[in-house]
Each structure stands twice: as structure tokens, then as C-alpha cells.
CSV table of C-alpha atoms in Angstrom, one decimal:
chain,number,residue,atom,x,y,z
Q,1,UNK,CA,102.3,92.7,79.5
Q,2,UNK,CA,105.4,91.1,80.8
Q,3,UNK,CA,107.8,93.1,83.0
Q,4,UNK,CA,110.5,92.7,80.4
Q,5,UNK,CA,108.4,94.7,77.8
Q,6,UNK,CA,108.6,98.4,77.4
Q,7,UNK,CA,105.4,100.4,76.9
Q,8,UNK,CA,105.4,103.5,74.8
Q,9,UNK,CA,103.1,106.5,74.4
Q,10,UNK,CA,102.3,105.3,70.8
Q,11,UNK,CA,101.4,101.9,72.0
Q,12,UNK,CA,99.1,103.3,74.7
Q,13,UNK,CA,97.4,105.5,72.1
Q,14,UNK,CA,96.8,102.5,69.9
Q,15,UNK,CA,95.5,100.4,72.7
Q,16,UNK,CA,93.3,103.2,74.0
Q,17,UNK,CA,91.8,103.7,70.5
Q,18,UNK,CA,90.9,100.0,70.3
Q,19,UNK,CA,89.4,99.9,73.7
Q,20,UNK,CA,87.4,103.1,73.0
Q,21,UNK,CA,85.9,101.7,69.7
Q,22,UNK,CA,85.0,98.5,71.5
Q,23,UNK,CA,83.2,100.4,74.3
Q,24,UNK,CA,81.3,102.6,71.9
Q,25,UNK,CA,80.3,99.6,69.8
Q,26,UNK,CA,78.5,98.2,72.9
Q,27,UNK,CA,76.6,101.5,73.4
Q,28,UNK,CA,78.7,102.6,76.4
Q,29,UNK,CA,80.6,105.8,77.1
Q,30,UNK,CA,84.4,105.5,77.4
Q,31,UNK,CA,86.0,107.0,80.5
Q,32,UNK,CA,89.7,107.7,80.4
Q,33,UNK,CA,91.1,107.9,83.9
Q,34,UNK,CA,94.7,108.9,84.6
Q,35,UNK,CA,97.5,109.7,84.6
Q,36,UNK,CA,100.6,110.6,82.7
Q,37,UNK,CA,100.1,113.9,80.9
Q,38,UNK,CA,101.8,113.0,77.7
Q,39,UNK,CA,99.7,109.8,77.4
Q,40,UNK,CA,96.5,111.7,77.9
Q,41,UNK,CA,97.4,114.5,75.5
Q,42,UNK,CA,98.5,112.0,72.8
Q,43,UNK,CA,95.1,110.3,72.9
Q,44,UNK,CA,92.9,113.3,73.4
Q,45,UNK,CA,94.4,115.3,70.6
Q,46,UNK,CA,95.4,112.4,68.3
Q,47,UNK,CA,99.1,113.2,68.1
Q,48,UNK,CA,101.0,111.2,65.6
Q,49,UNK,CA,104.0,110.8,68.0
Q,50,UNK,CA,106.4,110.5,65.1
Q,51,UNK,CA,104.8,107.3,63.8
Q,52,UNK,CA,104.3,104.3,65.9
Q,53,UNK,CA,105.7,102.1,63.2
Q,54,UNK,CA,109.3,103.4,63.8
Q,55,UNK,CA,110.7,100.6,65.9
Q,56,UNK,CA,114.0,98.7,65.5
Q,57,UNK,CA,114.7,96.3,68.4
Q,58,UNK,CA,118.1,95.4,66.9
Q,59,UNK,CA,119.2,99.0,66.9
Q,60,UNK,CA,117.9,99.5,70.5
Q,61,UNK,CA,119.9,96.4,71.6
Q,62,UNK,CA,123.0,97.7,69.9
Q,63,UNK,CA,122.7,101.1,71.6
Q,64,UNK,CA,122.0,99.5,75.0
Q,65,UNK,CA,125.1,97.3,74.6
Q,66,UNK,CA,127.1,100.4,73.7
Q,67,UNK,CA,125.9,102.1,76.8
Q,68,UNK,CA,126.9,99.1,78.9
Q,69,UNK,CA,130.4,99.0,77.3
Q,70,UNK,CA,131.3,102.7,77.1
Q,71,UNK,CA,128.8,104.4,79.3
Q,72,UNK,CA,125.6,106.4,78.6
Q,73,UNK,CA,127.6,109.4,77.3
Q,74,UNK,CA,128.8,107.3,74.4
Q,75,UNK,CA,125.2,106.9,73.2
Q,76,UNK,CA,124.3,110.5,74.1
Q,77,UNK,CA,127.2,111.7,71.9
Q,78,UNK,CA,125.5,110.0,68.9
Q,79,UNK,CA,122.3,111.9,69.6
Q,80,UNK,CA,124.2,115.2,70.0
Q,81,UNK,CA,125.6,114.6,66.5
Q,82,UNK,CA,122.3,113.5,64.9
Q,83,UNK,CA,119.8,115.7,66.7
Q,84,UNK,CA,121.3,118.4,68.9
Q,85,UNK,CA,117.9,119.9,69.7
Q,86,UNK,CA,116.6,116.6,71.1
Q,87,UNK,CA,119.9,116.1,73.0
Q,88,UNK,CA,119.3,119.4,74.8
Q,89,UNK,CA,115.9,118.3,76.0
Q,90,UNK,CA,117.0,114.8,77.2
Q,91,UNK,CA,119.2,114.0,80.1
Q,92,UNK,CA,122.3,111.9,79.1
Q,93,UNK,CA,121.4,109.3,81.8
Q,94,UNK,CA,117.9,108.8,80.5
Q,95,UNK,CA,119.3,106.1,78.2
Q,96,UNK,CA,115.9,104.7,77.1
Q,97,UNK,CA,114.8,108.1,75.9
Q,98,UNK,CA,118.1,108.9,74.3
Q,99,UNK,CA,117.9,105.6,72.4
Q,100,UNK,CA,114.3,106.3,71.3
Q,101,UNK,CA,115.3,109.7,70.0
Q,102,UNK,CA,118.2,108.1,68.0
Q,103,UNK,CA,115.9,105.4,66.7
Q,104,UNK,CA,113.3,107.9,65.4
Q,105,UNK,CA,116.0,110.1,63.9
Q,106,UNK,CA,117.7,107.1,62.2
Q,107,UNK,CA,114.8,105.2,60.9
Q,108,UNK,CA,112.2,107.9,60.0
Q,109,UNK,CA,112.1,110.7,57.6
Q,110,UNK,CA,112.3,113.3,60.4
Q,111,UNK,CA,114.3,114.0,63.5
Q,112,UNK,CA,112.9,113.2,66.9
Q,113,UNK,CA,112.9,117.0,67.8
Q,114,UNK,CA,110.9,117.7,64.7
Q,115,UNK,CA,108.2,115.4,65.9
Q,116,UNK,CA,107.7,116.9,69.3
Q,117,UNK,CA,104.0,117.8,68.7
Q,118,UNK,CA,101.7,119.5,71.0
Q,119,UNK,CA,98.0,119.8,70.8
Q,120,UNK,CA,98.4,123.4,69.6
Q,121,UNK,CA,98.6,121.9,66.1
Q,122,UNK,CA,95.5,119.7,66.5
Q,123,UNK,CA,91.8,119.8,67.3
Q,124,UNK,CA,90.6,116.9,69.3
Q,125,UNK,CA,88.4,114.5,67.2
Q,126,UNK,CA,86.4,113.6,70.3
Q,127,UNK,CA,83.5,115.2,72.1
Q,128,UNK,CA,85.1,115.5,75.5
Q,129,UNK,CA,84.2,116.3,79.1
Q,130,UNK,CA,87.4,116.7,81.1
Q,131,UNK,CA,87.4,116.8,84.8
Q,132,UNK,CA,90.5,117.2,87.0
Q,133,UNK,CA,90.8,116.8,90.8
Q,134,UNK,CA,93.0,118.9,93.0
Q,135,UNK,CA,93.2,119.9,96.7
Q,136,UNK,CA,95.4,121.9,99.0
Q,137,UNK,CA,99.0,120.9,98.3
Q,138,UNK,CA,99.8,119.8,101.9
Q,139,UNK,CA,96.6,117.7,102.0
Q,140,UNK,CA,97.5,116.1,98.7
Q,141,UNK,CA,101.1,115.3,99.9
Q,142,UNK,CA,99.8,113.8,103.1
Q,143,UNK,CA,97.4,111.6,101.2
Q,144,UNK,CA,100.3,110.4,98.9
Q,145,UNK,CA,102.4,109.6,101.9
Q,146,UNK,CA,99.6,107.5,103.5
Q,147,UNK,CA,99.0,105.8,100.1
Q,148,UNK,CA,102.7,104.7,100.0
Q,149,UNK,CA,102.3,103.3,103.6
Q,150,UNK,CA,99.2,101.4,102.5
Q,151,UNK,CA,101.0,100.0,99.4
Q,152,UNK,CA,103.7,98.6,101.7
Q,153,UNK,CA,101.1,96.9,103.8
Q,154,UNK,CA,99.5,95.4,100.7
Q,155,UNK,CA,102.7,93.8,99.4
Q,156,UNK,CA,104.9,96.4,97.7
Q,157,UNK,CA,108.1,95.1,99.3
Q,158,UNK,CA,107.4,91.6,98.2
Q,159,UNK,CA,106.5,92.8,94.7
Q,160,UNK,CA,109.7,94.8,94.4
Q,161,UNK,CA,111.8,91.9,95.6
Q,162,UNK,CA,110.1,89.7,93.0
Q,163,UNK,CA,110.9,92.2,90.2
Q,164,UNK,CA,114.6,92.3,91.3
Q,165,UNK,CA,114.7,88.5,91.1
Q,166,UNK,CA,113.9,88.6,87.4
Q,167,UNK,CA,117.4,89.9,86.7
Q,168,UNK,CA,116.2,92.4,84.2
Q,169,UNK,CA,118.4,95.0,82.5
Q,170,UNK,CA,118.7,98.1,84.7
Q,171,UNK,CA,117.5,100.2,81.8
Q,172,UNK,CA,114.3,98.2,81.4
Q,173,UNK,CA,111.3,100.4,81.7
Q,174,UNK,CA,109.8,98.5,84.6
Q,175,UNK,CA,113.1,98.8,86.6
Q,176,UNK,CA,112.8,102.6,86.4
Q,177,UNK,CA,109.2,102.9,87.5
Q,178,UNK,CA,108.3,105.0,90.6
Q,179,UNK,CA,107.5,102.6,93.4
Q,180,UNK,CA,110.2,100.1,92.5
Q,181,UNK,CA,113.4,101.9,91.8
Q,182,UNK,CA,113.4,103.7,95.1
Q,183,UNK,CA,113.3,100.4,97.0
Q,184,UNK,CA,116.1,98.7,95.1
Q,185,UNK,CA,118.8,100.2,97.3
Q,186,UNK,CA,117.0,98.7,100.4
Q,187,UNK,CA,117.2,95.2,99.0
Q,188,UNK,CA,120.8,95.7,97.9
Q,189,UNK,CA,121.6,96.8,101.5
Q,190,UNK,CA,122.6,100.2,100.2
Q,191,UNK,CA,120.0,102.2,102.2
Q,192,UNK,CA,117.6,101.7,105.1
Q,193,UNK,CA,113.9,100.9,104.5
Q,194,UNK,CA,113.0,104.3,106.1
Q,195,UNK,CA,115.3,106.2,103.7
Q,196,UNK,CA,114.0,104.3,100.7
Q,197,UNK,CA,110.4,104.9,101.6
Q,198,UNK,CA,111.0,108.6,102.1
Q,199,UNK,CA,112.6,108.7,98.6
Q,200,UNK,CA,109.5,106.9,97.2
Q,201,UNK,CA,107.2,109.4,98.9
Q,202,UNK,CA,109.2,112.4,97.6
Q,203,UNK,CA,109.2,111.1,94.0
Q,204,UNK,CA,105.5,110.3,94.2
Q,205,UNK,CA,104.8,113.9,95.4
Q,206,UNK,CA,106.9,115.4,92.6
Q,207,UNK,CA,105.2,113.2,90.0
Q,208,UNK,CA,101.8,114.4,91.2
Q,209,UNK,CA,102.9,118.0,90.9
Q,210,UNK,CA,104.1,117.3,87.3
Q,211,UNK,CA,100.7,115.7,86.5
Q,212,UNK,CA,98.8,118.8,87.8
Q,213,UNK,CA,101.1,121.2,85.9
Q,214,UNK,CA,100.8,119.3,82.7
Q,215,UNK,CA,97.0,119.2,82.8
Q,216,UNK,CA,96.8,123.0,83.6
Q,217,UNK,CA,99.2,123.9,80.9
Q,218,UNK,CA,98.5,121.5,78.1
Q,219,UNK,CA,94.8,120.5,78.2
Q,220,UNK,CA,92.0,122.8,77.2
Q,221,UNK,CA,88.6,123.2,78.8
Q,222,UNK,CA,89.3,121.3,82.0
Q,223,UNK,CA,86.8,121.5,84.9
Q,224,UNK,CA,88.6,121.6,88.2
Q,225,UNK,CA,87.1,120.4,91.5
Q,226,UNK,CA,88.4,120.0,95.0
Q,227,UNK,CA,86.3,117.2,96.4
Q,228,UNK,CA,88.5,116.5,99.3
Q,229,UNK,CA,87.9,119.8,101.1
Q,230,UNK,CA,84.5,120.4,99.4
Q,231,UNK,CA,82.8,117.0,99.0
Q,232,UNK,CA,79.4,118.8,98.6
Q,233,UNK,CA,80.7,119.8,95.1
Q,234,UNK,CA,80.2,116.2,94.0
Q,235,UNK,CA,76.6,117.3,93.1
Q,236,UNK,CA,78.0,119.8,90.7
Q,237,UNK,CA,80.2,117.2,89.1
Q,238,UNK,CA,77.3,114.8,88.7
Q,239,UNK,CA,75.1,117.6,87.1
Q,240,UNK,CA,78.0,118.4,84.7
Q,241,UNK,CA,78.3,114.8,83.7
Q,242,UNK,CA,74.6,114.3,83.3
Q,243,UNK,CA,74.3,117.5,81.1
Q,244,UNK,CA,77.1,116.2,79.0
Q,245,UNK,CA,75.6,112.8,78.4
Q,246,UNK,CA,72.1,114.2,77.7
Q,247,UNK,CA,73.2,117.1,75.5
């Protein structure tokens, strides 16, 4: 992918299905590792996501230009008129999401809010073993902080500076990604590096918390392990996996 491309849940689901079929065709077992809760849920429970065919680049461009000219609230007002329920659930400044909701409501036979499926309506078509990892919250947060420091040493600043040099639209998906957006103020001389890195660490911690909450509340039959504090439990994990594969 190019940094100028957006990547949707529907596209991930389609790509994951192709990869899974290829892996199975070679006699291997697919392993899905991650990640963003909605992406996992969409694949595991085969959610339709309102139809991946509903895409209109021209409409998206028109709405983006409207936002540039008149502000995000001008686009948001259109969503409020078309799909008030979706508008309640989406922040006005999340322009990409607002436009997507408008796109679905305009070019499909259902509103975006009508297509907000959860797995409660579905049974997974796959034979799954789901394993989730967690640890003490302070330990987790310390590890996230150290990971950010390691990313900086491995070239995160240079990577962010390169992304800025591409002169992309600020609403581009890559420009809003955690890890980049927090550092833009530093390169624009609007904040110190220390302040920007603290913001990145904070947002990364919040993201991890959302991941854990999503998995606990939205996925069924998950086996939880704390291998950071109890590494000896790895034997239990391996036994669980072996039993699953030989069953």
C-alpha cells in the first residue's frame, strides 16, 4: 500500500480471507495476530460491514473539499440530516468517518447506522482458538513507554518527517495514525520533542486499553494469559494449542 491510500475494515476482511484460503491450501494453519478490535471481529464473525462494494471516490472528494471550504461541521450537518443515529455516534471532527457514513447512507439501500452489526447476529464460520495476553496495567504501560523509546531509536522521527514531506491531505488515514500524528507538532515547531513523545505514549496506552476492553466485551471464548508475570504459564498455552490442533 501507498501512504496516500486509505485502508478500511472491509478491505482488511477481504485481504484476510484471501490470505487464509491460501494458507489452508498449502496445508498450514492460519494465525491471526492483532490488533484493532473491529477488524478482528469483522473477520472472525464474518460481518458484512454494510457491503464492501459501497465506495464512491468522487463523493468522498466532494465531501472532503466541502470540509476544507466550510469546515467539518458543514459535512457533519449533512450526516445529521441523513442519518441522525450515526451522527450521534461519530465525532464531528472525525471527518473520514463522517464521510464514510454519508457514503454508505447515500449509495446503499440502508443507512450506516442500520449496518452497525455485532457478532451477536452471527456465528463464526471458523473453528477458532482465541488467546489474549494481558498483564498488570502499570507493567503494560511501562512496556508501552519503553516501546515508544525503542521506536524512536529505530527511526520513528525520520519516518515521520518523511511522511510529512509527502504533503498529504491532513485527513488522510496515514496522517491520523498513532505514532505519526503526535509527532507532527514537533516538526512544525509547535511543541517540544518531549511533549510530543509523552502524547504518543499516552495515546498508545489508551489504545491498548481500548483493545483489551473490546476483546473482553465483544469476542467469545477467549483464553486469557499473563505471560509477563507468569512466564511458566507458557506451557499451558502450548498444551492448549496442541490440543486444538490435534482435536
